[in-house]
Coordinates of C-alpha atoms in Angstrom, one line a residue:
M1 CA 98.5 35.7 194.9
N2 CA 98.2 32.0 193.9
V3 CA 94.5 31.1 194.0
D4 CA 95.3 27.8 195.7
R5 CA 97.0 29.7 198.5
L6 CA 93.9 31.8 199.0
R7 CA 91.8 28.7 199.1
F8 CA 94.2 27.3 201.8
L9 CA 94.0 30.5 203.8
F10 CA 90.2 30.5 203.6
S11 CA 90.0 26.9 204.6
R12 CA 92.2 27.6 207.6
A13 CA 90.0 30.6 208.6
L14 CA 86.9 28.5 208.5
R15 CA 88.4 25.3 210.0
T16 CA 87.2 26.0 213.5
S17 CA 83.5 26.1 212.5
L18 CA 83.9 23.2 210.2
A19 CA 85.6 20.8 212.6
T20 CA 82.2 19.4 213.4
P21 CA 78.8 19.8 211.6
L22 CA 77.4 23.3 212.4
L23 CA 74.1 23.7 214.2
I24 CA 72.3 26.7 212.8
A25 CA 69.1 28.0 214.5
G26 CA 67.1 31.0 213.4
C27 CA 64.3 32.8 215.2
G28 CA 61.7 30.2 216.1
R29 CA 63.4 27.5 214.0
E30 CA 64.7 24.1 214.8
P31 CA 68.5 23.6 214.5
V32 CA 69.6 22.1 211.2
V33 CA 72.8 20.1 210.6
V34 CA 74.7 21.4 207.6
E35 CA 77.4 19.1 206.2
P36 CA 80.3 20.4 204.0
P37 CA 79.7 19.9 200.3
P38 CA 81.1 16.8 198.7
T39 CA 84.6 17.1 197.3
K40 CA 85.2 17.2 193.5
P41 CA 86.8 14.3 191.7
E42 CA 90.6 14.3 191.4
P43 CA 91.8 15.9 188.1
V44 CA 94.2 14.2 185.8
D45 CA 97.9 14.0 186.8
L46 CA 99.6 16.6 184.7
S47 CA 103.1 16.4 186.3
Q48 CA 104.7 15.3 183.1
H49 CA 103.0 17.9 180.9
S50 CA 103.9 21.6 180.2
D51 CA 101.7 24.6 179.9
V52 CA 100.3 25.4 176.5
E53 CA 101.8 28.7 175.4
C54 CA 98.9 31.1 175.1
V55 CA 98.4 34.7 173.7
N56 CA 95.2 36.6 174.3
G57 CA 93.2 33.6 175.4
A58 CA 94.3 31.2 172.6
P59 CA 97.2 29.0 171.7
A60 CA 100.2 30.9 170.4
I61 CA 101.1 30.3 166.7
S62 CA 104.8 31.0 166.9
D63 CA 106.0 27.4 166.5
L64 CA 104.2 26.2 163.4
S65 CA 106.0 24.4 160.5
I66 CA 103.7 24.9 157.5
E67 CA 104.9 24.0 154.0
P68 CA 105.1 25.8 151.7
P69 CA 105.8 28.7 154.2
P70 CA 103.0 31.3 154.3
D71 CA 103.6 35.1 154.5
S72 CA 101.4 35.3 157.6
V73 CA 99.2 33.3 159.9
Q74 CA 96.6 34.8 162.2
L75 CA 94.3 33.4 164.8
R76 CA 91.2 35.5 164.8
A77 CA 88.1 35.6 167.0
I78 CA 84.8 36.6 165.6
Y79 CA 81.5 37.3 167.4
L80 CA 78.8 35.8 165.3
R81 CA 76.2 37.4 167.7
T82 CA 76.3 40.9 169.2
P83 CA 79.7 41.1 170.9
P84 CA 79.6 41.7 174.7
F85 CA 81.2 44.4 176.7
G86 CA 81.9 46.7 173.7
L87 CA 84.3 44.2 172.1
P88 CA 84.8 44.5 168.3
A89 CA 82.9 41.9 166.2
L90 CA 86.3 40.7 164.8
R91 CA 89.7 40.8 166.4
V92 CA 93.1 39.3 165.8
R93 CA 94.2 37.3 168.8
T94 CA 97.7 36.7 167.6
S95 CA 99.6 37.0 164.3
E96 CA 102.9 35.7 162.9
G97 CA 104.7 37.0 159.7
E98 CA 103.9 39.9 157.4
A99 CA 100.5 39.7 155.8
C100 CA 100.5 39.8 152.0
A101 CA 104.3 40.3 151.9
T102 CA 104.8 38.4 148.5
A103 CA 101.4 39.3 146.9
T104 CA 101.4 40.8 143.5
D105 CA 98.9 43.4 144.7
P106 CA 99.5 43.8 148.5
Q107 CA 96.6 46.3 148.8
D108 CA 94.1 44.0 147.2
C109 CA 95.4 41.1 149.3
Q110 CA 95.1 43.1 152.5
A111 CA 91.6 44.2 151.6
R112 CA 90.5 40.5 151.1
L113 CA 92.1 39.6 154.4
D114 CA 90.4 42.4 156.2
T115 CA 87.0 41.4 154.8
L116 CA 87.2 37.6 155.3
E117 CA 83.8 36.3 156.3
I118 CA 83.0 32.9 157.8
Q119 CA 79.7 31.3 158.7
Q120 CA 81.0 29.3 161.6
G121 CA 84.4 28.9 163.4
F122 CA 85.9 26.4 165.7
P123 CA 83.3 24.8 168.1
R124 CA 83.0 26.8 171.3
T125 CA 80.8 26.3 174.4
C126 CA 79.9 29.4 176.3
A127 CA 77.8 30.0 179.4
I128 CA 76.7 33.3 178.0
A129 CA 75.6 32.9 174.4
E130 CA 75.9 36.6 173.5
G131 CA 79.5 36.5 174.5
C132 CA 80.5 33.5 172.6
A133 CA 83.4 34.1 170.2
E134 CA 84.3 31.6 167.6
D135 CA 87.9 31.4 166.3
F136 CA 89.5 30.6 162.9
V137 CA 92.9 30.7 161.3
A138 CA 93.5 33.2 158.5
M139 CA 96.5 32.8 156.2
T140 CA 98.1 34.7 153.3
R141 CA 100.6 33.2 150.9
G142 CA 101.4 35.1 147.7
D143 CA 98.1 36.1 146.3
E144 CA 96.2 33.5 148.3
V145 CA 94.0 34.5 151.2
A146 CA 92.3 31.7 153.1
A147 CA 90.3 30.9 156.2
F148 CA 90.5 27.6 158.1
T149 CA 87.4 27.2 160.3
N150 CA 87.5 23.6 161.6
A151 CA 89.8 20.9 162.8
E152 CA 90.0 19.1 159.5
S153 CA 91.1 22.2 157.5
V154 CA 93.6 23.2 160.2
R155 CA 95.1 19.7 160.1
A156 CA 95.4 20.1 156.3
L157 CA 97.1 23.4 156.7
L158 CA 99.6 22.1 159.3
G159 CA 100.4 18.9 157.5
R160 CA 102.6 16.8 159.7
I161 CA 102.2 17.6 163.4
D162 CA 105.8 18.3 164.5
T163 CA 105.6 20.6 167.5
P164 CA 103.6 20.9 170.8
Q165 CA 102.0 24.1 169.7
E166 CA 100.8 22.5 166.5
A167 CA 99.2 19.7 168.6
A168 CA 97.6 22.4 170.8
L169 CA 96.3 24.4 167.9
L170 CA 94.7 21.3 166.4
A171 CA 93.0 20.4 169.8
F172 CA 91.8 24.1 170.1
A173 CA 90.3 23.8 166.6
A174 CA 88.5 20.6 167.6
G175 CA 86.7 22.5 170.4
Y176 CA 88.9 22.0 173.5
S177 CA 89.6 25.0 175.8
L178 CA 93.3 25.4 176.5
C179 CA 93.9 28.9 177.7
E180 CA 91.9 29.4 180.8
W181 CA 93.8 31.7 183.1
T182 CA 93.4 29.6 186.2
G183 CA 96.2 27.1 186.7
D184 CA 94.0 24.0 187.3
R185 CA 92.2 24.5 184.0
H186 CA 95.0 25.8 181.8
G187 CA 95.8 23.5 178.9
K188 CA 98.8 21.2 179.0
V189 CA 100.8 19.4 176.4
R190 CA 103.4 16.7 176.3
A191 CA 105.6 15.4 173.4
F192 CA 106.6 11.7 173.2
P193 CA 109.7 10.2 171.6
D194 CA 107.6 8.4 169.0
G195 CA 106.3 11.7 167.5
T196 CA 102.9 11.7 169.2
F197 CA 101.5 14.2 171.6
S198 CA 99.3 14.3 174.6
V199 CA 97.1 17.4 175.0
V200 CA 94.9 18.2 178.1
G201 CA 92.0 20.6 177.7
T202 CA 88.5 21.3 179.0
Q203 CA 85.1 21.4 177.5
G204 CA 81.7 22.7 178.7
Y205 CA 80.9 24.8 181.7
A206 CA 79.3 24.3 185.1
C207 CA 76.3 26.7 184.9
G208 CA 72.8 25.3 184.8
E209 CA 71.2 22.0 185.6
G210 CA 72.7 19.1 183.6
T211 CA 75.9 21.0 182.6
Q212 CA 79.4 19.9 183.3
L213 CA 83.0 21.2 183.1
T214 CA 85.0 18.3 181.9
Q215 CA 88.8 17.7 181.5
H216 CA 90.0 15.7 178.5
V217 CA 93.3 13.9 177.8
L218 CA 93.8 13.8 174.0
G219 CA 96.2 11.7 172.0
I220 CA 97.4 13.3 168.7
T221 CA 99.5 11.5 166.1
A222 CA 102.0 13.0 163.7
T223 CA 99.4 12.7 161.0
G224 CA 96.9 14.7 163.1
E225 CA 94.6 11.9 164.2
L226 CA 93.0 12.9 167.5
T227 CA 91.6 10.5 170.0
E228 CA 90.1 11.1 173.4
Q229 CA 91.9 8.9 175.9
Q230 CA 90.4 10.1 179.3
R231 CA 87.6 12.3 180.5
V232 CA 87.1 13.6 184.1
V233 CA 84.3 15.7 185.4
L234 CA 85.8 18.7 187.1
E235 CA 82.6 20.4 188.2
E236 CA 78.9 19.6 188.0
G237 CA 76.6 22.5 186.9
S238 CA 74.3 24.2 189.4
P239 CA 70.8 25.1 188.4
L240 CA 71.3 28.4 190.1
C241 CA 74.6 29.6 188.9
A242 CA 74.4 32.8 187.3
I243 CA 80.6 39.9 197.2
G244 CA 82.0 42.0 194.4
R245 CA 84.2 44.9 193.4
R246 CA 82.5 48.3 193.3
P247 CA 83.3 50.5 190.3
V248 CA 84.5 54.1 190.6
G249 CA 81.5 56.3 189.8
L250 CA 78.9 53.9 191.4
Q251 CA 75.9 56.0 192.7
D252 CA 74.4 55.0 196.0
A253 CA 71.1 53.2 196.1
R254 CA 69.3 50.7 198.3
A255 CA 66.6 48.2 197.7
G256 CA 63.3 49.3 199.3
G257 CA 59.7 48.2 199.6
C258 CA 60.5 44.8 200.9
E259 CA 59.9 43.7 204.5
D260 CA 61.9 40.5 204.2
A261 CA 65.6 41.0 205.1
R262 CA 66.6 38.3 202.7
G263 CA 64.9 40.1 199.9
R264 CA 66.6 43.4 200.7
Y265 CA 70.0 41.6 201.1
F266 CA 69.9 39.8 197.7
A267 CA 68.4 42.8 195.9
D268 CA 71.4 44.9 197.1
S269 CA 73.7 42.0 196.2
A270 CA 72.3 41.8 192.7
R271 CA 72.9 45.6 192.2
L272 CA 76.4 45.3 193.4
E273 CA 77.1 42.2 191.3
A274 CA 75.9 44.1 188.3
A275 CA 78.1 47.0 189.2
S276 CA 81.0 44.7 189.4
I277 CA 80.6 44.0 185.7
H278 CA 81.4 47.6 185.1
A279 CA 84.3 47.5 187.5
F280 CA 86.0 44.6 185.8
L281 CA 85.5 45.9 182.3
R282 CA 87.0 49.2 183.4
L283 CA 89.8 47.4 185.1
R284 CA 90.6 45.5 181.9
E285 CA 90.8 48.8 180.0
E286 CA 93.0 50.4 182.6
L287 CA 95.3 47.3 182.8
A288 CA 95.8 47.5 179.0
L289 CA 96.5 51.2 179.3
H290 CA 99.2 50.7 181.8
G291 CA 100.9 47.8 180.1
A292 CA 99.7 44.8 182.2
S293 CA 100.1 41.3 180.7
P294 CA 97.4 39.9 178.5
E295 CA 96.8 37.2 181.2
L296 CA 95.8 39.9 183.7
Q297 CA 93.6 41.6 181.1
D298 CA 91.9 38.3 180.1
A299 CA 91.3 37.5 183.8
A300 CA 89.5 40.8 184.3
L301 CA 87.3 40.1 181.3
T302 CA 86.5 36.6 182.5
S303 CA 85.6 38.1 185.9
A304 CA 83.2 40.4 184.2
A305 CA 81.5 37.5 182.5
E306 CA 81.3 35.6 185.9
E307 CA 79.7 38.7 187.5
V308 CA 76.9 38.5 184.9
R309 CA 76.0 35.1 186.2
H310 CA 76.2 36.3 189.8
T311 CA 73.8 39.1 189.0
G312 CA 71.3 36.6 187.6
V313 CA 71.4 34.2 190.5
T314 CA 71.2 37.0 193.2
A315 CA 68.4 38.7 191.3
R316 CA 66.4 35.5 191.2
L317 CA 66.9 35.0 195.0
A318 CA 65.8 38.6 195.6
L319 CA 62.6 38.1 193.6
R320 CA 62.0 34.8 195.5
F321 CA 62.0 36.8 198.8
G322 CA 59.8 39.6 197.4
A323 CA 62.3 42.3 196.4
T324 CA 63.1 43.8 192.9
P325 CA 66.8 44.7 192.4
L326 CA 67.6 48.2 191.2
P327 CA 70.0 48.5 188.2
P328 CA 73.3 50.1 189.2
A329 CA 73.9 53.7 188.1
V330 CA 77.6 54.2 187.3
T331 CA 78.9 57.6 186.2
D332 CA 81.2 57.3 183.1
L333 CA 84.6 58.6 184.1
P334 CA 87.9 58.8 182.3
L335 CA 90.5 56.1 182.7
R336 CA 92.7 56.7 185.7
P337 CA 96.4 56.9 186.2
L338 CA 98.2 53.8 187.6
D339 CA 98.4 55.1 191.2
E340 CA 94.6 55.5 191.4
V341 CA 94.0 52.1 189.8
L342 CA 96.3 50.5 192.4
L343 CA 94.7 52.4 195.3
D344 CA 91.2 51.2 194.1
N345 CA 92.6 47.6 193.7
T346 CA 94.0 47.7 197.2
V347 CA 90.7 48.8 198.8
E348 CA 88.1 47.0 196.6
G349 CA 90.2 44.0 195.7
C350 CA 92.8 43.1 198.3
V351 CA 90.6 44.0 201.2
R352 CA 86.8 44.0 200.4
E353 CA 86.7 41.5 197.6
T354 CA 89.1 39.1 199.5
Y355 CA 86.9 39.3 202.6
G356 CA 83.8 38.9 200.4
A357 CA 85.2 35.7 198.9
L358 CA 85.8 34.3 202.4
V359 CA 82.2 35.2 203.4
A360 CA 80.9 33.5 200.3
H361 CA 82.6 30.3 201.3
H362 CA 81.1 30.7 204.8
Q363 CA 77.7 31.0 203.2
A364 CA 78.3 28.0 200.9
L365 CA 78.9 25.9 204.0
H366 CA 76.5 27.4 206.6
A367 CA 73.4 28.6 204.7
K368 CA 70.4 26.8 206.0
D369 CA 68.4 27.5 202.8
P370 CA 69.5 24.9 200.2
E371 CA 68.9 27.2 197.2
I372 CA 71.1 29.8 198.7
R373 CA 73.7 27.3 199.8
E374 CA 74.0 25.8 196.3
A375 CA 74.2 29.2 194.7
M376 CA 77.0 30.3 197.0
V377 CA 79.2 27.2 196.2
R378 CA 79.8 28.5 192.7
I379 CA 79.9 32.2 193.6
A380 CA 82.5 31.5 196.3
E381 CA 84.8 29.8 193.9
D382 CA 84.5 32.6 191.3
E383 CA 85.0 35.3 193.9
T384 CA 88.1 33.5 195.1
R385 CA 89.6 33.8 191.6
H386 CA 88.6 37.5 191.5
A387 CA 90.3 38.1 194.8
G388 CA 93.4 36.3 193.5
L389 CA 93.4 38.6 190.5
S390 CA 93.5 41.6 192.8
W391 CA 96.6 40.2 194.5
D392 CA 98.2 39.4 191.2
I393 CA 97.7 43.0 190.1
D394 CA 99.2 44.1 193.3
A395 CA 102.2 41.8 192.8
W396 CA 102.7 43.0 189.2
A397 CA 102.7 46.7 190.1
T398 CA 104.1 47.0 193.6
P399 CA 107.8 46.3 192.8
H400 CA 107.9 49.3 190.5
L401 CA 106.5 51.7 193.1
S402 CA 108.5 54.1 195.3
A403 CA 108.7 53.6 199.1
E404 CA 106.3 56.5 199.5
Q405 CA 103.7 55.0 197.1
R406 CA 103.9 51.6 198.9
A407 CA 103.4 53.3 202.2
S408 CA 100.3 55.1 200.8
L409 CA 98.8 51.8 199.6
Q410 CA 99.5 50.2 203.0
E411 CA 97.8 53.0 204.8
A412 CA 94.8 52.8 202.4
R413 CA 94.6 49.0 203.2
R414 CA 94.7 49.7 206.9
Q415 CA 91.9 52.2 206.7
A416 CA 89.8 49.9 204.5
I417 CA 90.1 47.1 207.1
A418 CA 89.0 49.5 209.8
V419 CA 85.9 50.5 207.8
L420 CA 85.2 46.8 207.1
R421 CA 85.4 46.0 210.9
A422 CA 82.9 48.7 211.6
E423 CA 80.5 47.4 209.0
V424 CA 80.6 43.7 210.1
A425 CA 80.1 44.7 213.8
V426 CA 76.4 45.6 213.0
P427 CA 74.1 42.8 214.1
L428 CA 72.2 41.0 211.3
D429 CA 68.7 39.8 210.9
A430 CA 68.3 36.3 212.3
E431 CA 67.0 35.0 209.0
L432 CA 70.1 36.3 207.2
T433 CA 72.5 34.5 209.6
A434 CA 70.4 31.3 209.4
D435 CA 69.0 31.1 205.9
A436 CA 71.7 32.9 204.0
G437 CA 74.6 31.7 206.2
L438 CA 76.1 35.2 206.8
P439 CA 78.5 35.3 209.7
S440 CA 77.5 36.8 213.0
P441 CA 79.5 39.9 214.1
E442 CA 81.6 37.7 216.4
V443 CA 82.4 35.2 213.6
A444 CA 83.0 38.0 211.1
A445 CA 85.5 39.6 213.4
A446 CA 87.3 36.3 213.8
L447 CA 87.4 35.9 210.0
L448 CA 88.9 39.4 209.6
D449 CA 91.5 38.6 212.3
S450 CA 92.5 35.5 210.3
L451 CA 92.9 37.5 207.1
E452 CA 94.8 40.3 208.9
Q453 CA 97.3 37.8 210.3
A454 CA 97.7 35.8 207.1
I455 CA 97.8 38.4 204.3
W456 CA 97.0 41.9 205.5
A457 CA 99.9 42.2 208.0

């Protein structure tokens, strides 16, 4: 499901309570007026631009005009630190041509290609340093094996910039992100009649005090000169950035030893956020196993990285309220057949994660505690994209299912909604509804009604 549509549905579900500033009162507390957060600046108008073609999280290299023609060109990602989530230290994102095809000694040429070492690749900015991959271009031409690790060397390799993909690759080499899977941050490119190009990408991230996610409009000439023409701040970083999909094999555990309901709540949240890392990494493997698109696989990996941040912020909140989160215990199980993956996606993603994203938006608007409110602003946006991924997986797989399989998924969804209704009917501690902004049972039921009418029917 388009993430923008989810945002619209969530906004409609919350509209009644947001029509006027909300008065929140806890036990023995004075009411507090909570205003909606300020809107973000308008992004650049991209109506005349086209999407940058991407493969495995990087610009495609299928439309390059290099002279003299090489045997092969590869775009490689290398983790200069310990790679996260079990990824290899070096991987080929995309490749064109046959490596070492005209070499006098193909085996020696291939060995030199396989052992290419670089000290630093294209500039990259990552919120999680351990997961920061740097990219470079590898080329073979006859007996030549070469690496191109910065924008200047890539410009020399390309020569004249003749195609939109060459302009995109040059911008990528200069440190601009172009292949984010979300539509509002995906790179754009436009060719002009005079042979110049406009490329739109992003830099930075909004995670931590003083950080920013910025959008940049670049002008690129046929000779490869790059100038930055416009810059817009898409998102300001929160000092707290750092509710989720439960993995199969998660063992039950609850935070104990804390009298404060807020501490217990955020300790349990931190454990579940950490468990969601496992869930999304497993989901990525299972999507690859069953032939899902690279975009869906990359979105699952991005979601895992975002859950790392969520774990950090909820753990800090738990500690603030006197609780210590328990690490999740997840049994290592074999990858599942597609029908089991889709059943899990229906329950954990299309129902529970979708509702959790809506609740996170409720907290971002209603939490009395400013630290919690600020943290939930970022978490709500991330969780909305995670919910959107669940619906995208459903849309990818459902058309290929039998009528009986679809009926089974529909029944699983119905049962999951019923379980969720029973869970949210339990009254909450007054400090949770006030400080953390969690909906009361009455409001939670209304939110579920809204989702059931809009997307669960």
